[in-house]
Amino acid sequence: MAPITKMILTIQLSCLLLLLAASKVQPFQSVKIRPSPSRREVTLSYSTGSDPIAVSSNPRLSTAPSPFSTEDLDNQIDTYADPNDKRYSASDWAHNMLSLPYSTILHEIRSPVGWITAWSTLVSLTYKMCQWNGMQSLAQKMCLGPTPHSLIASSIGLLLVFRTNSAYQRFTEGRKTWEQILNTCRDITRMTSVYEHNVGLKRKQRIQRLLAAFPYVLQHHIQPRCLDHSQCKELECSPHVLVLNEPRSISISHTKKRGGSRECWVDKRALPWCLLPDPVLSKLGNSHNRPLWVTDRLSLEITEIKYNDNFTSRERLELLKHTNTLSKCIGHCERIHQTAVPLNYARHALRSLTMWSFTLPFGVVDKLGLLTGPVVGIVAWLMYGVYEIGHRIEDPFQGSLRLTDLCNAIYRDVMFGDRNQAGMRRQSAFRKDFEKESDWDRVGDAFGVCRTEKEILEGMLEQETVEEPELLPDDAVQI
């Protein structure tokens, strides 16, 4: 046996042992996501190796007994959502290849890819052993040829493409729904600010707090964010604990079953619970559909506004229309979250891909030889990666969409807080303090020409002046 062949066999056997050992590793108990420096770290806790439950990382106010202060909350939370997400171009190929070991997709598909690579390596070793020992007939029977897999490859590709396209449509629909929530909250805030004298300052503040709490409550409704076991022990006898009545079971160690419901512990000093008083929180916690409860309370606050000369039934119906839009967005999110891709389709696609991948070594072993394992492993990584991407974005509310950034953006625009810089706050648009109408007269146009109101009127009069035509003599002939 040639030395090069021995070296290749040794390397493949070592990789085979490593892959077998890696496939037996238990799922990680916790995964740390490393965002950009401007973002906060969020820990995903796994209770039983099933679906992850994001632990709330919202900061708590250090002075809990004191009344609610937006200034203190803005100091402790970065409510400014970075609009420039990272977008990769062709020039980033080196960075993408170097970061491949840290890929979350590779982490999820490591088990099937590892087993398929190990199986392909074993098939190639068996094929070579048969050739070296003179069993050519057995080695020949192991070769199926590329024709069967070439015929099936198109069907496998169609299954993966249809699944990925349907998942991406759900992702796009989820993003549009949250965009509608953002725009609706901004519109309601604008109307209440314009009609502040008719709505009332206290009622306007209540509407603002309900609007700021709505996206966080909706996020908790579709993606529960409960305290973990260690945090519950710290706040066990504290008055800052709020127990939420969940309609469905949540895989958290401290939950206890009570009449078919589940308990979810949250901290009152964190968003959105710090925006609401205790009597409202008690009612909100007992509700099974908390975002719907918030929209109902918003409707109540709007209907209690008294009619006057400026605020009539037209303005009230417009505000109620925006509230109904928020209620419809709840239904859209629930439909995407609760309706999965048909189980039969998902199972058939996964079974077909698995059978195609495990039989692929028999179709290429006669041409690739000892390289069958690495080549088939790369093919399995590509195919299972596409399948996993479709599975990831099928429910965009479980990590594909940055809901926390969207919630912070709504909080900033509704509560008029932007890193405590008063000059950048939205509220200044509704105030004309230290402004005069004459200030607009000193502003130049697009060409930098500055004219006063008197000069503008004189110019308009000059344009309207029409010169009288010259009279022709009587004996002149006009042609």
Short mmCIF file of C-alpha atoms in Angstrom, two decimals, residues 23-441:
data_model
loop_
_atom_site.label_atom_id
_atom_site.label_comp_id
_atom_site.label_asym_id
_atom_site.label_seq_id
_atom_site.Cartn_x
_atom_site.Cartn_y
_atom_site.Cartn_z
CA SER A 23 -22.69 13.34 17.13
CA LYS A 24 -23.07 12.05 20.70
CA VAL A 25 -22.59 15.47 22.30
CA GLN A 26 -25.67 16.65 24.17
CA PRO A 27 -27.32 19.94 23.14
CA PHE A 28 -25.88 23.03 24.75
CA GLN A 29 -27.64 24.23 27.87
CA SER A 30 -27.11 27.85 26.99
CA VAL A 31 -26.00 29.68 23.89
CA LYS A 32 -24.55 33.18 24.04
CA ILE A 33 -25.39 35.37 21.07
CA ARG A 34 -22.74 37.95 20.31
CA PRO A 35 -24.37 40.98 18.73
CA SER A 36 -22.67 44.13 17.61
CA PRO A 37 -21.13 46.31 20.36
CA SER A 38 -24.14 48.63 20.31
CA ARG A 39 -26.55 45.81 21.18
CA ARG A 40 -27.17 44.06 24.45
CA GLU A 41 -26.36 40.37 24.91
CA VAL A 42 -29.28 37.99 25.27
CA THR A 43 -28.95 34.50 26.70
CA LEU A 44 -31.11 31.72 25.30
CA SER A 45 -31.85 29.17 28.01
CA TYR A 46 -32.73 25.61 27.05
CA SER A 47 -34.85 23.79 29.57
CA THR A 48 -35.28 20.33 28.03
CA GLY A 49 -33.37 20.60 24.78
CA SER A 50 -36.51 21.72 22.90
CA ASP A 51 -37.53 25.20 21.85
CA PRO A 52 -35.43 27.98 23.35
CA ILE A 53 -37.01 30.54 25.62
CA ALA A 54 -35.40 33.94 25.62
CA VAL A 55 -34.70 35.30 29.09
CA SER A 56 -35.63 38.91 29.46
CA SER A 57 -32.56 41.13 29.36
CA ASN A 58 -34.40 44.42 29.82
CA PRO A 59 -32.74 46.52 32.51
CA ARG A 60 -34.43 47.23 35.81
CA LEU A 61 -34.74 50.62 37.41
CA SER A 62 -32.43 50.93 40.39
CA THR A 63 -34.96 53.02 42.33
CA ALA A 64 -38.04 50.83 42.32
CA PRO A 65 -40.05 52.57 45.09
CA SER A 66 -39.77 55.91 43.33
CA PRO A 67 -42.41 56.89 40.77
CA PHE A 68 -41.91 56.02 37.14
CA SER A 69 -39.34 58.18 35.41
CA THR A 70 -38.78 58.09 31.68
CA GLU A 71 -35.47 59.88 32.10
CA ASP A 72 -34.09 57.13 34.37
CA LEU A 73 -35.30 54.43 32.02
CA ASP A 74 -33.76 56.12 28.99
CA ASN A 75 -30.45 56.31 30.83
CA GLN A 76 -30.39 52.55 31.48
CA ILE A 77 -31.68 51.19 28.16
CA ASP A 78 -30.47 51.86 24.66
CA THR A 79 -33.79 52.70 23.05
CA TYR A 80 -32.15 53.79 19.81
CA ALA A 81 -32.51 51.00 17.24
CA ASP A 82 -29.66 50.90 14.77
CA PRO A 83 -31.26 51.08 11.31
CA ASN A 84 -28.13 49.87 9.51
CA ASP A 85 -28.14 46.09 9.77
CA LYS A 86 -25.14 44.18 8.49
CA ARG A 87 -25.50 43.24 4.85
CA TYR A 88 -22.93 40.98 3.27
CA SER A 89 -21.59 41.55 -0.23
CA ALA A 90 -19.27 39.51 -2.43
CA SER A 91 -16.27 41.31 -0.95
CA ASP A 92 -17.03 39.78 2.46
CA TRP A 93 -16.31 36.22 1.28
CA ALA A 94 -13.18 35.88 3.45
CA HIS A 95 -15.01 36.94 6.61
CA ASN A 96 -17.88 34.56 5.88
CA MET A 97 -15.56 31.61 5.36
CA LEU A 98 -13.54 32.34 8.51
CA SER A 99 -16.71 32.63 10.60
CA LEU A 100 -18.07 29.29 9.33
CA PRO A 101 -17.16 27.38 12.56
CA TYR A 102 -19.36 29.81 14.52
CA SER A 103 -22.36 29.45 12.19
CA THR A 104 -25.63 28.75 13.99
CA ILE A 105 -26.92 26.87 10.94
CA LEU A 106 -23.90 24.55 11.06
CA HIS A 107 -24.50 24.08 14.79
CA GLU A 108 -28.05 22.92 14.14
CA ILE A 109 -27.27 20.58 11.23
CA ARG A 110 -24.04 19.13 12.63
CA SER A 111 -25.71 15.84 13.51
CA PRO A 112 -27.03 14.84 10.03
CA VAL A 113 -23.97 16.25 8.28
CA GLY A 114 -21.66 14.36 10.64
CA TRP A 115 -23.46 11.05 10.22
CA ILE A 116 -23.65 11.38 6.43
CA THR A 117 -19.93 12.25 6.22
CA ALA A 118 -19.04 9.31 8.46
CA TRP A 119 -21.24 6.95 6.46
CA SER A 120 -19.76 8.16 3.16
CA THR A 121 -16.24 7.69 4.50
CA LEU A 122 -17.09 4.17 5.60
CA VAL A 123 -18.52 3.35 2.16
CA SER A 124 -15.38 4.66 0.43
CA LEU A 125 -13.12 2.65 2.76
CA THR A 126 -15.12 -0.52 2.16
CA TYR A 127 -14.99 0.04 -1.59
CA LYS A 128 -11.21 0.50 -1.53
CA MET A 129 -10.72 -2.55 0.71
CA CYS A 130 -12.68 -4.69 -1.73
CA GLN A 131 -10.50 -3.48 -4.60
CA TRP A 132 -7.26 -4.09 -2.70
CA ASN A 133 -8.30 -7.62 -1.66
CA GLY A 134 -9.30 -8.66 -5.18
CA MET A 135 -13.08 -8.60 -4.64
CA GLN A 136 -13.80 -6.61 -7.77
CA SER A 137 -17.28 -8.08 -8.22
CA LEU A 138 -18.40 -6.87 -4.76
CA ALA A 139 -16.83 -3.46 -5.37
CA GLN A 140 -18.65 -3.25 -8.68
CA LYS A 141 -22.00 -4.04 -7.02
CA MET A 142 -21.51 -1.13 -4.61
CA CYS A 143 -21.56 1.35 -7.50
CA LEU A 144 -25.00 2.58 -8.53
CA GLY A 145 -23.86 5.21 -10.97
CA PRO A 146 -24.87 8.89 -11.03
CA THR A 147 -28.11 8.41 -13.02
CA PRO A 148 -30.58 7.63 -10.13
CA HIS A 149 -29.46 10.57 -8.01
CA SER A 150 -29.43 12.91 -11.00
CA LEU A 151 -33.09 12.06 -11.68
CA ILE A 152 -34.11 12.58 -8.05
CA ALA A 153 -32.02 15.74 -7.51
CA SER A 154 -34.53 17.95 -9.36
CA SER A 155 -37.41 16.72 -7.17
CA ILE A 156 -35.38 17.29 -3.99
CA GLY A 157 -34.53 20.78 -5.20
CA LEU A 158 -38.19 21.61 -5.84
CA LEU A 159 -39.16 20.42 -2.36
CA LEU A 160 -36.49 22.60 -0.75
CA VAL A 161 -37.29 25.63 -2.91
CA PHE A 162 -41.03 25.46 -2.20
CA ARG A 163 -40.42 25.15 1.53
CA THR A 164 -37.91 28.00 1.63
CA ASN A 165 -40.13 30.29 -0.47
CA SER A 166 -43.18 29.67 1.73
CA ALA A 167 -41.08 30.31 4.84
CA TYR A 168 -39.71 33.55 3.39
CA GLN A 169 -43.22 34.75 2.58
CA ARG A 170 -44.13 34.22 6.24
CA PHE A 171 -41.01 36.14 7.26
CA THR A 172 -41.94 39.05 4.98
CA GLU A 173 -45.51 39.06 6.25
CA GLY A 174 -44.33 39.15 9.85
CA ARG A 175 -42.05 42.10 9.14
CA LYS A 176 -44.86 44.00 7.39
CA THR A 177 -47.15 43.35 10.35
CA TRP A 178 -44.69 44.89 12.78
CA GLU A 179 -44.11 47.77 10.41
CA GLN A 180 -47.85 48.42 10.52
CA ILE A 181 -47.74 48.32 14.33
CA LEU A 182 -44.93 50.88 14.32
CA ASN A 183 -46.75 53.22 11.93
CA THR A 184 -50.07 52.91 13.76
CA CYS A 185 -48.52 53.73 17.14
CA ARG A 186 -46.88 56.78 15.63
CA ASP A 187 -50.18 57.93 14.10
CA ILE A 188 -52.07 57.58 17.39
CA THR A 189 -49.36 59.50 19.21
CA ARG A 190 -49.50 62.27 16.61
CA MET A 191 -53.26 62.68 16.93
CA THR A 192 -53.23 62.71 20.72
CA SER A 193 -50.43 65.29 20.68
CA VAL A 194 -52.20 67.53 18.18
CA TYR A 195 -55.45 67.39 20.16
CA GLU A 196 -53.73 67.49 23.55
CA HIS A 197 -55.93 70.32 24.84
CA ASN A 198 -59.05 68.33 24.00
CA VAL A 199 -57.77 64.91 25.06
CA GLY A 200 -56.24 66.10 28.31
CA LEU A 201 -52.69 65.79 29.55
CA LYS A 202 -53.36 62.91 31.96
CA ARG A 203 -55.31 60.89 29.42
CA LYS A 204 -52.67 61.52 26.79
CA GLN A 205 -49.99 60.14 29.14
CA ARG A 206 -52.09 57.03 29.81
CA ILE A 207 -52.55 56.46 26.07
CA GLN A 208 -48.82 56.91 25.49
CA ARG A 209 -47.91 54.36 28.17
CA LEU A 210 -50.39 51.84 26.80
CA LEU A 211 -49.01 52.31 23.30
CA ALA A 212 -45.42 51.97 24.52
CA ALA A 213 -46.31 48.78 26.42
CA PHE A 214 -48.26 47.20 23.56
CA PRO A 215 -45.33 45.96 21.39
CA TYR A 216 -43.52 44.46 24.40
CA VAL A 217 -46.70 42.72 25.56
CA LEU A 218 -47.28 41.39 22.04
CA GLN A 219 -43.70 40.14 21.91
CA HIS A 220 -44.22 38.34 25.22
CA HIS A 221 -47.45 36.87 23.85
CA ILE A 222 -45.74 35.20 20.88
CA GLN A 223 -42.29 34.79 22.45
CA PRO A 224 -42.53 34.38 26.26
CA ARG A 225 -39.76 36.18 28.14
CA CYS A 226 -39.89 34.88 31.70
CA LEU A 227 -37.33 35.00 34.48
CA ASP A 228 -35.11 31.95 34.90
CA HIS A 229 -34.82 29.91 38.08
CA SER A 230 -31.94 31.90 39.62
CA GLN A 231 -33.69 35.23 39.05
CA CYS A 232 -36.88 33.86 40.56
CA LYS A 233 -35.01 32.90 43.73
CA GLU A 234 -33.66 36.43 44.06
CA LEU A 235 -37.13 37.98 43.72
CA GLU A 236 -39.12 35.28 45.49
CA CYS A 237 -40.17 37.46 48.45
CA SER A 238 -39.83 40.79 46.65
CA PRO A 239 -42.78 43.08 45.87
CA HIS A 240 -41.37 43.56 42.38
CA VAL A 241 -42.51 40.11 41.19
CA LEU A 242 -45.44 39.92 38.80
CA VAL A 243 -46.94 36.48 38.13
CA LEU A 244 -48.54 36.18 34.70
CA ASN A 245 -51.26 33.66 33.99
CA GLU A 246 -50.20 31.84 30.80
CA PRO A 247 -52.83 29.95 28.80
CA ARG A 248 -50.27 27.42 27.52
CA SER A 249 -47.47 25.49 29.16
CA ILE A 250 -44.04 27.10 29.18
CA SER A 251 -40.92 24.99 29.73
CA ILE A 252 -39.47 26.86 32.67
CA SER A 253 -38.32 25.14 35.84
CA HIS A 254 -40.26 27.31 38.30
CA THR A 255 -43.66 27.01 36.64
CA LYS A 256 -46.45 25.31 38.53
CA LYS A 257 -49.67 24.05 37.09
CA ARG A 258 -52.79 25.74 38.43
CA GLY A 259 -56.12 24.89 36.89
CA GLY A 260 -54.72 24.18 33.45
CA SER A 261 -52.65 27.37 33.29
CA ARG A 262 -49.00 28.17 33.81
CA GLU A 263 -47.12 30.81 35.76
CA CYS A 264 -44.57 33.15 34.26
CA TRP A 265 -42.61 35.40 36.59
CA VAL A 266 -41.50 38.84 35.40
CA ASP A 267 -39.95 41.86 37.09
CA LYS A 268 -42.18 44.91 37.46
CA ARG A 269 -39.17 47.20 37.14
CA ALA A 270 -38.47 46.04 33.57
CA LEU A 271 -40.21 47.03 30.36
CA PRO A 272 -43.12 47.00 29.71
CA TRP A 273 -44.41 46.34 33.21
CA CYS A 274 -42.83 49.49 34.67
CA LEU A 275 -45.05 51.62 32.41
CA LEU A 276 -48.29 50.56 34.10
CA PRO A 277 -49.56 50.96 37.69
CA ASP A 278 -50.14 47.96 39.97
CA PRO A 279 -53.97 47.84 39.64
CA VAL A 280 -53.63 47.73 35.86
CA LEU A 281 -50.85 45.13 36.05
CA SER A 282 -52.98 42.81 38.16
CA LYS A 283 -55.74 42.85 35.55
CA LEU A 284 -53.25 42.53 32.71
CA GLY A 285 -51.49 39.59 34.35
CA ASN A 286 -54.72 37.60 34.72
CA SER A 287 -55.64 38.08 31.07
CA HIS A 288 -54.90 35.23 28.67
CA ASN A 289 -54.49 37.60 25.72
CA ARG A 290 -52.62 40.58 27.13
CA PRO A 291 -52.05 42.56 23.88
CA LEU A 292 -55.78 42.36 23.18
CA TRP A 293 -56.42 43.64 26.70
CA VAL A 294 -54.20 46.64 25.99
CA THR A 295 -56.11 47.48 22.80
CA ASP A 296 -59.39 47.20 24.70
CA ARG A 297 -58.15 49.62 27.35
CA LEU A 298 -56.98 51.98 24.59
CA SER A 299 -60.46 51.92 23.09
CA LEU A 300 -61.95 52.73 26.48
CA GLU A 301 -59.62 55.70 26.97
CA ILE A 302 -60.50 57.04 23.51
CA THR A 303 -64.26 56.70 23.94
CA GLU A 304 -64.13 58.62 27.23
CA ILE A 305 -62.81 61.75 25.48
CA LYS A 306 -65.54 64.37 25.49
CA TYR A 307 -66.74 66.03 22.32
CA ASN A 308 -66.01 69.71 21.68
CA ASP A 309 -65.56 72.06 18.75
CA ASN A 310 -62.20 70.61 17.68
CA PHE A 311 -62.60 66.97 18.74
CA THR A 312 -65.73 65.46 17.20
CA SER A 313 -66.94 61.99 16.29
CA ARG A 314 -64.73 62.08 13.21
CA GLU A 315 -61.53 62.29 15.28
CA ARG A 316 -62.80 59.65 17.71
CA LEU A 317 -63.61 57.21 14.92
CA GLU A 318 -60.20 57.80 13.39
CA LEU A 319 -58.47 56.90 16.67
CA LEU A 320 -60.68 53.84 17.11
CA LYS A 321 -59.81 52.82 13.56
CA HIS A 322 -56.12 52.87 14.46
CA THR A 323 -56.87 50.80 17.57
CA ASN A 324 -58.68 48.24 15.44
CA THR A 325 -55.59 48.07 13.24
CA LEU A 326 -53.50 47.11 16.27
CA SER A 327 -56.05 44.43 17.14
CA LYS A 328 -55.83 43.01 13.62
CA CYS A 329 -52.04 42.91 13.87
CA ILE A 330 -52.41 40.65 16.92
CA GLY A 331 -54.40 38.21 14.80
CA HIS A 332 -51.80 38.34 12.03
CA CYS A 333 -48.98 37.51 14.45
CA GLU A 334 -50.98 34.69 16.02
CA ARG A 335 -51.75 33.21 12.61
CA ILE A 336 -48.07 33.15 11.61
CA HIS A 337 -46.94 31.84 15.00
CA GLN A 338 -49.60 29.16 15.44
CA THR A 339 -49.82 27.88 11.85
CA ALA A 340 -46.84 25.83 10.76
CA VAL A 341 -45.95 24.39 7.38
CA PRO A 342 -48.04 21.23 6.80
CA LEU A 343 -46.46 18.37 8.73
CA ASN A 344 -46.76 15.89 5.87
CA TYR A 345 -44.89 18.19 3.52
CA ALA A 346 -42.09 18.84 6.03
CA ARG A 347 -41.68 15.15 6.84
CA HIS A 348 -41.68 14.05 3.21
CA ALA A 349 -39.08 16.67 2.29
CA LEU A 350 -36.80 15.70 5.19
CA ARG A 351 -37.15 11.95 4.54
CA SER A 352 -36.46 12.37 0.84
CA LEU A 353 -33.40 14.50 1.53
CA THR A 354 -32.09 11.99 4.09
CA MET A 355 -32.50 8.98 1.79
CA TRP A 356 -30.92 10.85 -1.12
CA SER A 357 -27.94 11.91 1.00
CA PHE A 358 -27.27 8.47 2.53
CA THR A 359 -27.38 6.73 -0.87
CA LEU A 360 -25.31 9.39 -2.67
CA PRO A 361 -21.94 7.74 -1.77
CA PHE A 362 -22.87 4.65 -3.81
CA GLY A 363 -23.34 6.83 -6.89
CA VAL A 364 -20.00 8.66 -6.75
CA VAL A 365 -17.64 6.27 -4.95
CA ASP A 366 -16.31 4.74 -8.18
CA LYS A 367 -15.16 8.17 -9.43
CA LEU A 368 -14.24 9.96 -6.21
CA GLY A 369 -12.74 7.08 -4.27
CA LEU A 370 -11.44 8.17 -0.86
CA LEU A 371 -12.68 11.72 -1.46
CA THR A 372 -16.28 10.53 -1.28
CA GLY A 373 -16.61 11.37 2.43
CA PRO A 374 -15.56 15.05 2.25
CA VAL A 375 -17.44 15.71 -1.00
CA VAL A 376 -20.70 14.16 0.17
CA GLY A 377 -20.31 15.96 3.51
CA ILE A 378 -20.11 19.33 1.73
CA VAL A 379 -23.17 18.45 -0.37
CA ALA A 380 -25.07 17.45 2.79
CA TRP A 381 -24.06 20.74 4.45
CA LEU A 382 -25.45 22.70 1.49
CA MET A 383 -28.73 20.77 1.25
CA TYR A 384 -29.48 20.53 4.96
CA GLY A 385 -28.45 24.18 5.37
CA VAL A 386 -31.16 25.27 2.93
CA TYR A 387 -33.70 23.10 4.76
CA GLU A 388 -32.67 24.55 8.15
CA ILE A 389 -32.92 28.12 6.86
CA GLY A 390 -36.50 27.45 5.78
CA HIS A 391 -37.22 26.01 9.22
CA ARG A 392 -35.64 29.04 10.94
CA ILE A 393 -37.62 31.72 9.10
CA GLU A 394 -40.86 29.74 9.13
CA ASP A 395 -41.69 31.43 12.45
CA PRO A 396 -39.97 34.85 12.20
CA PHE A 397 -40.86 35.74 15.78
CA GLN A 398 -38.48 33.18 17.28
CA GLY A 399 -35.26 34.99 16.41
CA SER A 400 -35.33 35.89 12.71
CA LEU A 401 -36.90 39.30 13.36
CA ARG A 402 -35.30 41.59 15.91
CA LEU A 403 -38.48 42.28 17.81
CA THR A 404 -36.63 43.96 20.68
CA ASP A 405 -35.27 46.63 18.34
CA LEU A 406 -38.73 47.24 16.92
CA CYS A 407 -40.22 47.49 20.42
CA ASN A 408 -37.53 49.94 21.47
CA ALA A 409 -38.18 52.03 18.36
CA ILE A 410 -41.89 52.23 19.20
CA TYR A 411 -41.10 53.09 22.82
CA ARG A 412 -38.77 55.89 21.73
CA ASP A 413 -41.25 57.42 19.27
CA VAL A 414 -44.25 57.11 21.60
CA MET A 415 -42.66 58.21 24.88
CA PHE A 416 -40.66 61.01 23.18
CA GLY A 417 -37.37 59.69 24.58
CA ASP A 418 -34.20 59.48 22.51
CA ARG A 419 -31.15 59.19 24.76
CA ASN A 420 -32.36 62.17 26.77
CA GLN A 421 -31.46 64.65 24.03
CA ALA A 422 -34.32 67.14 24.20
CA GLY A 423 -33.49 68.67 20.83
CA MET A 424 -33.98 65.31 19.07
CA ARG A 425 -37.26 64.42 20.73
CA ARG A 426 -40.41 64.14 18.73
CA GLN A 427 -42.35 66.19 21.25
CA SER A 428 -40.63 69.38 20.14
CA ALA A 429 -42.55 69.20 16.84
CA PHE A 430 -45.81 69.88 18.72
CA ARG A 431 -44.46 72.91 20.60
CA LYS A 432 -43.88 76.40 19.16
CA ASP A 433 -41.98 77.80 22.11
CA PHE A 434 -39.51 80.57 21.24
CA GLU A 435 -40.71 80.55 17.63
CA LYS A 436 -42.06 83.52 15.69
CA GLU A 437 -43.78 83.71 12.34
CA SER A 438 -41.27 86.32 11.24
CA ASP A 439 -38.50 83.72 11.60
CA TRP A 440 -39.81 81.95 8.50
CA ASP A 441 -39.50 85.12 6.45
#
